[in-house]
PDB file of C-alpha atoms and ligand atoms in Angstrom:
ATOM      1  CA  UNK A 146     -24.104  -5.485   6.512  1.00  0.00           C
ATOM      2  CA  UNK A 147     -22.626  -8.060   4.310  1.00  0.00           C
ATOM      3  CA  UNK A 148     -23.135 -10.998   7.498  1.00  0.00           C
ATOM      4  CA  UNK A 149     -22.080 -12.436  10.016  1.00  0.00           C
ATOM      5  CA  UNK A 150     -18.994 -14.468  11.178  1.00  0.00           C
ATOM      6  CA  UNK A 151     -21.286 -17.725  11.221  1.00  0.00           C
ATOM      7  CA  UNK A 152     -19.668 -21.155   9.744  1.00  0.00           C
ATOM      8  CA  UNK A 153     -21.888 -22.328   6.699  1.00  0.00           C
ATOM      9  CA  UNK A 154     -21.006 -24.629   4.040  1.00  0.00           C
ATOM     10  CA  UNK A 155     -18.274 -23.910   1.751  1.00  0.00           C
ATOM     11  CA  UNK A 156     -18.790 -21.403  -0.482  1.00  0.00           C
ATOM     12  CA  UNK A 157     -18.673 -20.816  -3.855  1.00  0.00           C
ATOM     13  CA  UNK A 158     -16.722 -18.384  -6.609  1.00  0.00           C
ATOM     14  CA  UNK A 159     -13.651 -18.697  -3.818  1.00  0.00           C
ATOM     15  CA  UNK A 160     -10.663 -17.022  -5.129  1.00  0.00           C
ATOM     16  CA  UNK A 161      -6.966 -16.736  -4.003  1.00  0.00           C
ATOM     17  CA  UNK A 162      -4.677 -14.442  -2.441  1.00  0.00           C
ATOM     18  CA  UNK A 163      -0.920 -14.786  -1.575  1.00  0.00           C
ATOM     19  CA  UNK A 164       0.213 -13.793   1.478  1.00  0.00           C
ATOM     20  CA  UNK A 165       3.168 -11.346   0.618  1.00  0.00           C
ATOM     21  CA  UNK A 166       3.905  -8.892   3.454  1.00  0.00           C
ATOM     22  CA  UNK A 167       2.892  -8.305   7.229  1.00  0.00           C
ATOM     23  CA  UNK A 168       3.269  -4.980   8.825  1.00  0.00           C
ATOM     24  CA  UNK A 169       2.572  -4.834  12.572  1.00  0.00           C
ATOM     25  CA  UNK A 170       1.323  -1.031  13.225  1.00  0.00           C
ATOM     26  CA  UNK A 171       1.018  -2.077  17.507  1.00  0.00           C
ATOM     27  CA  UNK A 172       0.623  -5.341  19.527  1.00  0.00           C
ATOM     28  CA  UNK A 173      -3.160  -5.042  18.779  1.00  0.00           C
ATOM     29  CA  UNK A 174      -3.642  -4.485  15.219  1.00  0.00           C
ATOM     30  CA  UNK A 175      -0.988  -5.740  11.675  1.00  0.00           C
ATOM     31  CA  UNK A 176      -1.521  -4.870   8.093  1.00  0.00           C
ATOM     32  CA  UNK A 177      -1.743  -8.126   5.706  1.00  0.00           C
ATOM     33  CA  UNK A 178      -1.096  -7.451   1.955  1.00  0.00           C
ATOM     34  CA  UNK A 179      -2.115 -10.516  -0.724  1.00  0.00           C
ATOM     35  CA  UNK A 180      -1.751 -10.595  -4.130  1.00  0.00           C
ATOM     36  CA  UNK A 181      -4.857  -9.657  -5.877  1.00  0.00           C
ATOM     37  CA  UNK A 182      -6.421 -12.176  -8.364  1.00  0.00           C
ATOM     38  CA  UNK A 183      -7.097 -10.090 -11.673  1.00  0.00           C
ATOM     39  CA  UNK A 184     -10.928 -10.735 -11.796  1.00  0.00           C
ATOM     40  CA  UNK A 185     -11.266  -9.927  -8.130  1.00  0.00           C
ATOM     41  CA  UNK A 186     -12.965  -5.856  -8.628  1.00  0.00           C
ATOM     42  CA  UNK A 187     -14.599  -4.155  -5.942  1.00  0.00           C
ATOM     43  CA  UNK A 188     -16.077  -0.643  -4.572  1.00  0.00           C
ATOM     44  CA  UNK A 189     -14.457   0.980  -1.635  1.00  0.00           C
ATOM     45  CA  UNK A 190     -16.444  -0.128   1.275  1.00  0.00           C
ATOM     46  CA  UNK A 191     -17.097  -3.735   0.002  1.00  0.00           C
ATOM     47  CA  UNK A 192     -16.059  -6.838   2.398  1.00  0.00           C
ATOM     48  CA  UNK A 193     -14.190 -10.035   1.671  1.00  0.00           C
ATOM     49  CA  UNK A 194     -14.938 -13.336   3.617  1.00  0.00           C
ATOM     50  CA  UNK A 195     -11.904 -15.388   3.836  1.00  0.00           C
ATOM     51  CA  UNK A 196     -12.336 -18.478   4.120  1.00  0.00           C
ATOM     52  CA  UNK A 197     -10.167 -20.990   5.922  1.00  0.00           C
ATOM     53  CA  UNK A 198      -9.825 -24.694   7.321  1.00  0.00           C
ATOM     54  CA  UNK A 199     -13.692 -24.189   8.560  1.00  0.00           C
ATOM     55  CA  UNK A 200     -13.687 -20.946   9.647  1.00  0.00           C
ATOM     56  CA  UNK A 201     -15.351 -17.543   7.622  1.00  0.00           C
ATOM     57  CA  UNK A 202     -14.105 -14.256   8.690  1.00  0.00           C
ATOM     58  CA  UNK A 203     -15.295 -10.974   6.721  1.00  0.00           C
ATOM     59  CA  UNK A 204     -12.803  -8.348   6.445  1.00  0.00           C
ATOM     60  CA  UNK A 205     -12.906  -4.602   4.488  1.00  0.00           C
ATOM     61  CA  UNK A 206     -10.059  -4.117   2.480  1.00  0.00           C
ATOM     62  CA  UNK A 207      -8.106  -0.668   3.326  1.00  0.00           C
ATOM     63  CA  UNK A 208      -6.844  -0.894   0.185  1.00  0.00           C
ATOM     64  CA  UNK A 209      -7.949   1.010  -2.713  1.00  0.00           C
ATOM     65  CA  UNK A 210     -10.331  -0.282  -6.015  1.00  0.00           C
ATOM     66  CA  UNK A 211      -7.180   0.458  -7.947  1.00  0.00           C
ATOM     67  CA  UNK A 212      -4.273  -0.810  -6.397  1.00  0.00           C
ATOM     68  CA  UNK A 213      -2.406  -3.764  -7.567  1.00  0.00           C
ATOM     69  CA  UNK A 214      -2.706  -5.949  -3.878  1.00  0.00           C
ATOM     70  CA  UNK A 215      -5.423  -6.314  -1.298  1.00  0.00           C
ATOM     71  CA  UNK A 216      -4.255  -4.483   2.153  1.00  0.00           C
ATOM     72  CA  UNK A 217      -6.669  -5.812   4.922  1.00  0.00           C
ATOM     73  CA  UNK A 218      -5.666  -3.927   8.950  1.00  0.00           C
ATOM     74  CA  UNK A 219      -6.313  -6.669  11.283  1.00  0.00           C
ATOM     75  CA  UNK A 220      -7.194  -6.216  14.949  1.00  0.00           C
ATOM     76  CA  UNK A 221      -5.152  -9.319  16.708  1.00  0.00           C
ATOM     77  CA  UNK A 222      -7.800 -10.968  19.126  1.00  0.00           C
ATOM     78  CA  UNK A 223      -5.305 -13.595  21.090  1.00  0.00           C
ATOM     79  CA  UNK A 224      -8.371 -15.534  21.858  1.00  0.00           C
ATOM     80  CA  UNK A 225      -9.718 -15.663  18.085  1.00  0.00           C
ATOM     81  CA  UNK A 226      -9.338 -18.007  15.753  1.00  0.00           C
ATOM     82  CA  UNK A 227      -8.786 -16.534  12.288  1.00  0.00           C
ATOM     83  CA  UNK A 228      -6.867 -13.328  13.292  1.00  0.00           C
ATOM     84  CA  UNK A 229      -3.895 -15.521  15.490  1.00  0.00           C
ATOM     85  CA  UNK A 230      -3.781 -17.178  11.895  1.00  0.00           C
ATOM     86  CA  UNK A 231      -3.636 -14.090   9.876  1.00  0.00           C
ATOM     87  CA  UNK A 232      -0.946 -12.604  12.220  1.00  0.00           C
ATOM     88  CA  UNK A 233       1.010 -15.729  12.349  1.00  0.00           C
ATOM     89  CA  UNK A 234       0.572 -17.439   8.468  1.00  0.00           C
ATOM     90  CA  UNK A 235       4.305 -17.744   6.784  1.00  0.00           C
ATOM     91  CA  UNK A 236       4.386 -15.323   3.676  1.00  0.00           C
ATOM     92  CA  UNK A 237       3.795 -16.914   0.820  1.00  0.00           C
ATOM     93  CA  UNK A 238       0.575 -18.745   2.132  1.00  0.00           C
ATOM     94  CA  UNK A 239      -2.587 -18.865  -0.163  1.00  0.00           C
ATOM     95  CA  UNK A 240      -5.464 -17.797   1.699  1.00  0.00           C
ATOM     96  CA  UNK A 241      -8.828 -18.326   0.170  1.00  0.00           C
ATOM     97  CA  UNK A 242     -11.840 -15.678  -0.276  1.00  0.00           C
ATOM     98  CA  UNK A 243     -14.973 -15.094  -1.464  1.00  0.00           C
ATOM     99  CA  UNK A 244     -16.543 -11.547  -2.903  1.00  0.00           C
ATOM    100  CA  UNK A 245     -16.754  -8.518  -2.708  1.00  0.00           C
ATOM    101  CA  UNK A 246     -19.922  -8.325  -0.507  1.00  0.00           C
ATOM    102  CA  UNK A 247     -21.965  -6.186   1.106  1.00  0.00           C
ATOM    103  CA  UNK A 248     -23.352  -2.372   0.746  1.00  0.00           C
ATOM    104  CA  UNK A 249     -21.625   0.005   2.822  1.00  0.00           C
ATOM    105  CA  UNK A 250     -20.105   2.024  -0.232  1.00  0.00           C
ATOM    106  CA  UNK A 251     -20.163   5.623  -0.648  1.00  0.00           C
ATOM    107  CA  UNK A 252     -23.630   7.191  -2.004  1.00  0.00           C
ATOM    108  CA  UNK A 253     -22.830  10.868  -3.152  1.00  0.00           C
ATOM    109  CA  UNK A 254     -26.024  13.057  -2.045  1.00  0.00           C
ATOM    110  CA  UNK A 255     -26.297  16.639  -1.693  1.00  0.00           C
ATOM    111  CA  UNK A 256     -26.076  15.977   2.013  1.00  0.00           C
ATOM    112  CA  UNK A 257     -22.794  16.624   3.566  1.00  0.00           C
ATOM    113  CA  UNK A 258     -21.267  12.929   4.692  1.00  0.00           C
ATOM    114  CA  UNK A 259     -19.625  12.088   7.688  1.00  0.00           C
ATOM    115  CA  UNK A 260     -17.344   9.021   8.482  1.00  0.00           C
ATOM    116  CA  UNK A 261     -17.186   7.957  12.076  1.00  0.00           C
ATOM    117  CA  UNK A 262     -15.505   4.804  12.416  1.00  0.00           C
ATOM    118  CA  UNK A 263     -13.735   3.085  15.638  1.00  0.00           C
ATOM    119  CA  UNK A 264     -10.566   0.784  15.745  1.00  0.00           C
ATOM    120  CA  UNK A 265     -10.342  -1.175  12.497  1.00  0.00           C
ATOM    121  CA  UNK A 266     -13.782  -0.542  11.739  1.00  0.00           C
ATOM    122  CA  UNK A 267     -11.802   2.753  10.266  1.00  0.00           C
ATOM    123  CA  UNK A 268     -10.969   0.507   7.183  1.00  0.00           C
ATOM    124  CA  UNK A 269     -13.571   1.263   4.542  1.00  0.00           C
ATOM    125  CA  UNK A 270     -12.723   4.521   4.848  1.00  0.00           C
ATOM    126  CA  UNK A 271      -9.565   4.304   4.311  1.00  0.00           C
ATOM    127  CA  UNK A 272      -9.996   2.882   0.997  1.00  0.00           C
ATOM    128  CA  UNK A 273     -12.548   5.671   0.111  1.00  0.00           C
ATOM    129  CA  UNK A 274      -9.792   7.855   0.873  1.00  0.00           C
ATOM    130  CA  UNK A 275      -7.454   6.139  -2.063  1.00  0.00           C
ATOM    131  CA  UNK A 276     -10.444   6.005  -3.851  1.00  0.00           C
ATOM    132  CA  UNK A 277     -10.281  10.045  -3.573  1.00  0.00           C
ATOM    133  CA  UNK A 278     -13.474  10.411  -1.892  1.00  0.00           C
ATOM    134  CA  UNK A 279     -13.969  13.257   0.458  1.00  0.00           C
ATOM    135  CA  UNK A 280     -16.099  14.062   3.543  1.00  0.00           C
ATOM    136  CA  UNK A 281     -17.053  17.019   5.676  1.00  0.00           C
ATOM    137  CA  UNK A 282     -16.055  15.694   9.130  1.00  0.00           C
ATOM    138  CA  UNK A 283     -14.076  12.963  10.120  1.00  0.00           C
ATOM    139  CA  UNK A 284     -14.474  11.370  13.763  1.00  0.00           C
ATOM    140  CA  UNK A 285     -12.293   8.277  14.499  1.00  0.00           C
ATOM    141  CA  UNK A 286     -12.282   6.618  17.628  1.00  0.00           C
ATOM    142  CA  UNK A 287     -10.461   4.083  19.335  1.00  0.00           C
ATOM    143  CA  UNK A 288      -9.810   2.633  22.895  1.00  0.00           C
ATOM    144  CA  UNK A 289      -6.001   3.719  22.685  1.00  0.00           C
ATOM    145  CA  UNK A 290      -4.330   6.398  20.789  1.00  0.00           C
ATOM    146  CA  UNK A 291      -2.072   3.996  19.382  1.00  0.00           C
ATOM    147  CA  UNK A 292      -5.385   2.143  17.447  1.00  0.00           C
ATOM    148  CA  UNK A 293      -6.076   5.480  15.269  1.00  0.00           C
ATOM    149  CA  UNK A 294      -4.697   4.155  12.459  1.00  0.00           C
ATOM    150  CA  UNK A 295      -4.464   5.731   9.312  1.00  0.00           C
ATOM    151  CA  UNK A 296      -4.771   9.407  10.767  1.00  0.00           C
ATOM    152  CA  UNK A 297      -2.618  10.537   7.817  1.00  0.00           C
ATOM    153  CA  UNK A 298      -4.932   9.348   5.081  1.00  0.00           C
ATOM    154  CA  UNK A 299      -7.528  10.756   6.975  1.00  0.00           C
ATOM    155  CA  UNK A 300      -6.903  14.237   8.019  1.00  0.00           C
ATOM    156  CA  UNK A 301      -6.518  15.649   4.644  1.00  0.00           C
ATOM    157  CA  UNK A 302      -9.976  13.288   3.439  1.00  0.00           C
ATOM    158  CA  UNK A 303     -12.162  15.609   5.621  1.00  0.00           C
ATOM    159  CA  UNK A 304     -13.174  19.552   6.134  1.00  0.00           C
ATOM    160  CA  UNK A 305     -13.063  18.802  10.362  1.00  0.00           C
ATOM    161  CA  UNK A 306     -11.304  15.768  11.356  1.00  0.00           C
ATOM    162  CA  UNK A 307     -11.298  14.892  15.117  1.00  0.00           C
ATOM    163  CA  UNK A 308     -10.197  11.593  16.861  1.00  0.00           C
ATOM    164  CA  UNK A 309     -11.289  10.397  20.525  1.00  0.00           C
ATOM    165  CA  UNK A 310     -10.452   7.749  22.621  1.00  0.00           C
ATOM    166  CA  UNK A 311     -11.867   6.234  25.197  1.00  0.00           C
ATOM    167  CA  UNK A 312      -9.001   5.115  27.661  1.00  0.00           C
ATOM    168  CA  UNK A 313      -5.807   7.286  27.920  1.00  0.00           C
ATOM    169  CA  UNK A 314      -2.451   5.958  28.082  1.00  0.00           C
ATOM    170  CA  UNK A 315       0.607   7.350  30.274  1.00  0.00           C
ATOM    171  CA  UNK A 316       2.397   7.519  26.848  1.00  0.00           C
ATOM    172  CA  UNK A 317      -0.207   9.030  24.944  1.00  0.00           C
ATOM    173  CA  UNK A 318       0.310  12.598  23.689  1.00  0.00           C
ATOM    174  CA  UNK A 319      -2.812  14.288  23.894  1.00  0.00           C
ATOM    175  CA  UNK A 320      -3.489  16.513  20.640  1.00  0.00           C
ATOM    176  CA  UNK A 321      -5.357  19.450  20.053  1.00  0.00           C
ATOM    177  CA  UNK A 322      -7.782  17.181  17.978  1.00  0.00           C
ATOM    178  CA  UNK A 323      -7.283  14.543  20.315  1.00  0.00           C
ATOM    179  CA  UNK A 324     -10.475  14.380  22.569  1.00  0.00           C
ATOM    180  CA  UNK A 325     -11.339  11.670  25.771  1.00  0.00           C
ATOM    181  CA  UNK A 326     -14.407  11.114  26.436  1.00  0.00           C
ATOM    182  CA  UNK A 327     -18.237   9.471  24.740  1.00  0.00           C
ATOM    183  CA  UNK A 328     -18.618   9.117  21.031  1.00  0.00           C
ATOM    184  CA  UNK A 329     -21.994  10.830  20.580  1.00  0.00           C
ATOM    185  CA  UNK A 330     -20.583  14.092  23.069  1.00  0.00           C
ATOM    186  CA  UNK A 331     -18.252  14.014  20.230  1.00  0.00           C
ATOM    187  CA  UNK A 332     -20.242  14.170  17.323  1.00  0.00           C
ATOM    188  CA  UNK A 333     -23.105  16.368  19.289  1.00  0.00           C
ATOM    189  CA  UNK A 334     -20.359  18.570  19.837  1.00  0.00           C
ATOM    190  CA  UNK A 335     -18.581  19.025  16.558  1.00  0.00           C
ATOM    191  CA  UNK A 336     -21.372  18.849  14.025  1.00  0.00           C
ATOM    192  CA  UNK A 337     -23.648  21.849  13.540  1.00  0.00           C
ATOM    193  CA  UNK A 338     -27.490  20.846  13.280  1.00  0.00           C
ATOM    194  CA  UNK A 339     -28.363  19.837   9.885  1.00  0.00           C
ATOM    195  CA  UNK A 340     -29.291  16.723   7.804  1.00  0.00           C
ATOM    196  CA  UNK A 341     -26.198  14.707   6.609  1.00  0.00           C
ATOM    197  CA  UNK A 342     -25.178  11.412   5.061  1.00  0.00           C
ATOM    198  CA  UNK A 343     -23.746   9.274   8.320  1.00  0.00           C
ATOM    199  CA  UNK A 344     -21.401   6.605   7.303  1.00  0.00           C
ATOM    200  CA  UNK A 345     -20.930   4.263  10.933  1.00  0.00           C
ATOM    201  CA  UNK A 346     -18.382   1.175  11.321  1.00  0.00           C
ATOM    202  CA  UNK A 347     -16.961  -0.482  13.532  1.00  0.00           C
ATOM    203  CA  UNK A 348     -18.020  -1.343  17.194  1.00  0.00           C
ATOM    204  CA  UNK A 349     -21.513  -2.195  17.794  1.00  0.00           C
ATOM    205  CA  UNK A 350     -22.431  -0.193  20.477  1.00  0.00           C
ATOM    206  CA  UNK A 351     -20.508   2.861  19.076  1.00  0.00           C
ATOM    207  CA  UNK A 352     -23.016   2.311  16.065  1.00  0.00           C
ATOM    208  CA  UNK A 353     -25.985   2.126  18.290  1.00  0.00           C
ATOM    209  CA  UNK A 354     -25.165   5.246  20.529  1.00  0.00           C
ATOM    210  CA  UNK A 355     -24.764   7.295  17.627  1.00  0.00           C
ATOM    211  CA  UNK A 356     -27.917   6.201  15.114  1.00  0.00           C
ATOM    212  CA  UNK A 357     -29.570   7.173  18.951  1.00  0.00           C
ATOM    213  CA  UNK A 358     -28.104  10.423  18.651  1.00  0.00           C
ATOM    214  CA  UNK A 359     -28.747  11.059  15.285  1.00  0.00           C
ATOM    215  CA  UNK A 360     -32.376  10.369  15.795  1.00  0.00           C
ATOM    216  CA  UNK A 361     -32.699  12.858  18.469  1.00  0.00           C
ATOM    217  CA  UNK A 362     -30.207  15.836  16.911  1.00  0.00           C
ATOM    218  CA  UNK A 363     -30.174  15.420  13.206  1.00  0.00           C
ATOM    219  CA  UNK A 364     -33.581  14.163  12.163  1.00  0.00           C
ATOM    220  CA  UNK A 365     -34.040  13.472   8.483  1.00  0.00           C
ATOM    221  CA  UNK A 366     -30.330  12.339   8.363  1.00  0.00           C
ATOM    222  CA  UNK A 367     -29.775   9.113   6.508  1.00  0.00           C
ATOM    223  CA  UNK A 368     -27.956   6.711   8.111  1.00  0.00           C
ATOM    224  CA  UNK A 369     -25.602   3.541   6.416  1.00  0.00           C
ATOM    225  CA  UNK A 370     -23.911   1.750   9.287  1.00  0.00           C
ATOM    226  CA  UNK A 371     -21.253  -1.585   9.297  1.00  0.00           C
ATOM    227  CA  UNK A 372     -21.023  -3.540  12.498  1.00  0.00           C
ATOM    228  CA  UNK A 373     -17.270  -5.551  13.013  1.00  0.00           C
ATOM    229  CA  UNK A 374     -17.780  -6.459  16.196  1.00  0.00           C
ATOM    230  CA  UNK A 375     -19.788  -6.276  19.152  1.00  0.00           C
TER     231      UNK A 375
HETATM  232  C1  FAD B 565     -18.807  -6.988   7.729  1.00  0.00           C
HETATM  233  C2  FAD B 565     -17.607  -7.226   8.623  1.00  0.00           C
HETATM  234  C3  FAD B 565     -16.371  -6.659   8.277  1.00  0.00           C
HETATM  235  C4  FAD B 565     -15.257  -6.846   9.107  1.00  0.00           C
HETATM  236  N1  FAD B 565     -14.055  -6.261   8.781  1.00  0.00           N
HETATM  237  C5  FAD B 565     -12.998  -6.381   9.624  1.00  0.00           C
HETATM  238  C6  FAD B 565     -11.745  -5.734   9.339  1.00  0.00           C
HETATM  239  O1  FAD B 565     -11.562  -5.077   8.294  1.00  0.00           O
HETATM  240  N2  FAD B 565     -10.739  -5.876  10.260  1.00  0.00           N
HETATM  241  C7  FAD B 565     -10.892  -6.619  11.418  1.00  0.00           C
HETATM  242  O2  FAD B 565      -9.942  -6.711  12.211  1.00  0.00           O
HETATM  243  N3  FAD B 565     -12.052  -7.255  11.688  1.00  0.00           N
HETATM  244  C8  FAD B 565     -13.089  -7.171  10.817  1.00  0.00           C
HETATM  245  N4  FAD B 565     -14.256  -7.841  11.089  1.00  0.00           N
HETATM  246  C9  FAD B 565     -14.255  -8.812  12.197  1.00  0.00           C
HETATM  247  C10 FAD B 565     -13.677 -10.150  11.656  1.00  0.00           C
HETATM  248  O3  FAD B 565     -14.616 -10.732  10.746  1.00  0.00           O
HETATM  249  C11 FAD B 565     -13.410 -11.185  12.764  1.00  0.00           C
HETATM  250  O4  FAD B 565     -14.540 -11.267  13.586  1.00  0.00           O
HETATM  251  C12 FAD B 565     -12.187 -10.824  13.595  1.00  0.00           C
HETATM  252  O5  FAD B 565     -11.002 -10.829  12.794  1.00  0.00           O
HETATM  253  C13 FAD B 565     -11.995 -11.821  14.746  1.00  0.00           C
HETATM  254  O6  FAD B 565     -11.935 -13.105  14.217  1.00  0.00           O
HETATM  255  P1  FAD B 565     -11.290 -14.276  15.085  1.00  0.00           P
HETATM  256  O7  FAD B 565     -11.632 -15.574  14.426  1.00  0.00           O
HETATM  257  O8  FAD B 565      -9.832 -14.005  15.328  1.00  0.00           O
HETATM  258  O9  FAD B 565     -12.006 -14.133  16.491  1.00  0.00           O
HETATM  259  P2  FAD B 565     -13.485 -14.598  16.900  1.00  0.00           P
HETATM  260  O10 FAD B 565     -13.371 -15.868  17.633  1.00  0.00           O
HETATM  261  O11 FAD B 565     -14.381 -14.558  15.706  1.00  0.00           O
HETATM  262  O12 FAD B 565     -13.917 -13.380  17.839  1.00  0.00           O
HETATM  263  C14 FAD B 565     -13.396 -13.217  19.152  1.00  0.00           C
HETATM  264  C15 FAD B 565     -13.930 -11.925  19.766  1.00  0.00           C
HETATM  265  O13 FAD B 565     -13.335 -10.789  19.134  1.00  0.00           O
HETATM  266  C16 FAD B 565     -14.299  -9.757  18.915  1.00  0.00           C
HETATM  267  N5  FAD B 565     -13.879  -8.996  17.698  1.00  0.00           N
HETATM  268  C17 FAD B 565     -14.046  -9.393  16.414  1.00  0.00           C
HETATM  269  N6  FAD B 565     -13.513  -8.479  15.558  1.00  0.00           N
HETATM  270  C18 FAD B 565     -12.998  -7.495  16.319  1.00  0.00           C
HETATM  271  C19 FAD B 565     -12.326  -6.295  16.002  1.00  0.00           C
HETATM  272  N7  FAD B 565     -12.059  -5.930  14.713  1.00  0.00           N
HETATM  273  N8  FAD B 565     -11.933  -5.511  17.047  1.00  0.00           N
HETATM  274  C20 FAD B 565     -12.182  -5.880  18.333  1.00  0.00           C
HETATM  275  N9  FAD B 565     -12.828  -7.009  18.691  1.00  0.00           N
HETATM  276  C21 FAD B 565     -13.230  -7.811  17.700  1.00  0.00           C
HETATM  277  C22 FAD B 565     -15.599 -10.522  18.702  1.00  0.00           C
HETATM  278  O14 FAD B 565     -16.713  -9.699  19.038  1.00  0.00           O
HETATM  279  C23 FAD B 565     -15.447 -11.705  19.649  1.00  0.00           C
HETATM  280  O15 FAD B 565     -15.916 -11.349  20.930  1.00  0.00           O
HETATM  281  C24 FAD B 565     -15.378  -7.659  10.279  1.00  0.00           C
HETATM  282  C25 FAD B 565     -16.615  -8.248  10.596  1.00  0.00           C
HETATM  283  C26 FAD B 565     -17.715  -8.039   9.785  1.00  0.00           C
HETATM  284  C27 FAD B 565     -19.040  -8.681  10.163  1.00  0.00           C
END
C-alpha cells in the first residue's frame, strides 16, 4: 500500500491535471477525467495522491498506461472532504498530484491470478483490463448492484467472473452471476483448491476476511492486497 490519507507537508515532483469531464455512473460514485501531463507514466495498479488546499487523497487511476487522459471512479462520501470537491470542481480546474506510487501492479507467475475487488476499490483492475491483462476468476463486490462498476470491462478480462453484493435493492435485477451473501462464501465457493496469485482491493475488512480465508483454503497462495478504505 502506497499510504495513507494522512496530511504531511507539501510534497514534491507535484504535477497537473485539468479537469475536463465528469460522468456520474449513480448518486454514490462519478468518473473524473484530467488531462494527463506528458511525463506523468505509470503501471496499471499504481496510485496518484492529489493534492489540494491541505488535503492528500490517493486515488488508482481506471484508466489505462496508454491512454491519452487520467480516468479516476470516485466514490462520493457527502461527509468527506476531497471527494464533495472532486464531484463538485468546475471543469477546467487544475488539480494538483503527485506519483505514481505504490506496488499493487500485476506480477505474472505461473499461478493462476484472481482479482477480487469491492466498490471502487475495483479500479486497478480496471486499468489492467485496458492494459490487456487477463485473470482466471473475477469476483467483484459491492454493497448495491448499482456500485459494480465496470462489469463490461470485466467479464470478458476473466475465465469465471462472478459479482456479489451485500444488500439487495427492490430495483435490483438479480443475475445468474449475481450472488447475495459473504465475500469469502463466495470465493470458497467458486475457486477450486489450489495455489493462486490473489490480487485484493478495496474495503478493509473485505481484505481481511479473505487473506483469513486464503490462509485456511489455499495455503501457499501469495497474496498482494490494497486497502481504500476501512
Ligand atoms: C492507496 C489508496 C487508493 C485509493 N483509491 C481510491 C479510488 O480509486 N477511488 C476512491 O473513491 N477512493 C480511493 N481511495 C480513498 C480516497 O483516498 C479517499 O479516502 C476518499 O476519496 C474519501 O476522501 P474524502 O476526503 O472525501 O473523505 P474522508 O474524510 O477522507 O473520509 C470519510 C470516510 O469515507 C471512507 N471512505 C474513504 N474512501 C472510501 C471509498 N472509496 N468508499 C467508501 N468509503 C470510503 C473513509 O473510511 C472515511 O470513513 C484510496 C485510498 C488509498 C489509501
Amino acid at each position: 500500500m502506497p499510504g495513507s490519507n494522512q496530511q504531511t507537508d507539501m510534497p514534491t515532483g507535484i504535477k497537473f491535471g485539468e479537469l475536463l469531464n465528469r460522468r456520474w455512473f449513480s448518486e454514490d460514485a462519478f468518473e473524473v477525467e484530467f488531462s494527463r501531463p506528458q511525463d506523468f507514466l505509470f503501471k496499471a495498479g499504481h496510485t496518484i495522491k492529489m493534492v489540494h488546499q491541505n488535503l492528500q487523497r490517493y486515488y488508482s487511476p481506471v484508466s489505462g498506461p496508454n491512454d491519452p487522459t487520467l480516468l479516476l471512479c470516485v466514490n462520493y462520501i457527502k461527509e468527506g472532504k476531497l471527494s464533495p470537491i472532486l464531484a463538485s470542481a468546475e471543469i477546467g480546474t487544475q488539480f494538483a498530484f503527485t506519483g505514481p506510487h505504490g506496488y499493487f501492479n500485476f506480477s505474472p507467475s505461473p499461478r493462476p491470478p484472481v482479482f477480487i475487488g469491492t466498490d471502487t476499490g475495483v479500479a486497478p483492475f480496471a486499468s489492467m483490463a485496458r492494459s490487456g491483462i487477463k485473470c482466471h476468476a473475477f469476483i467483484q463486490g459491492a454493497r448495491h448492484a448499482k456500485a459494480l462498476y465496470y462489469q463490461d470491462l470485466f467479464r470478458p478480462l476473466a475465465e469465471k467472473y462472478v459479482s456479489f453484493v451485500w444488500e439487495i435493492l427492490d430495483n435490483d435485477t438479480v443475475s445468474s452471476d449475481l450472488f447475495h451473501g459473504k465475500m469469502a462464501d463466495l470465493v470458497a465457493q467458486n475457486l477450486k483448491p489450489g495455489v493462486y496469485d490473489f490480487y485484493l482491493c478495496g474495503w478493509q475488512k473485505m481484505v481481511r476476511d479473505v487473506t483469513h480465508l486464503i490462509d485456511k483454503r489455499f495455503p501457499d497462495s501469495r497474496v498482494y492486497t490494497e486497502v481504500f478504505y476501512q
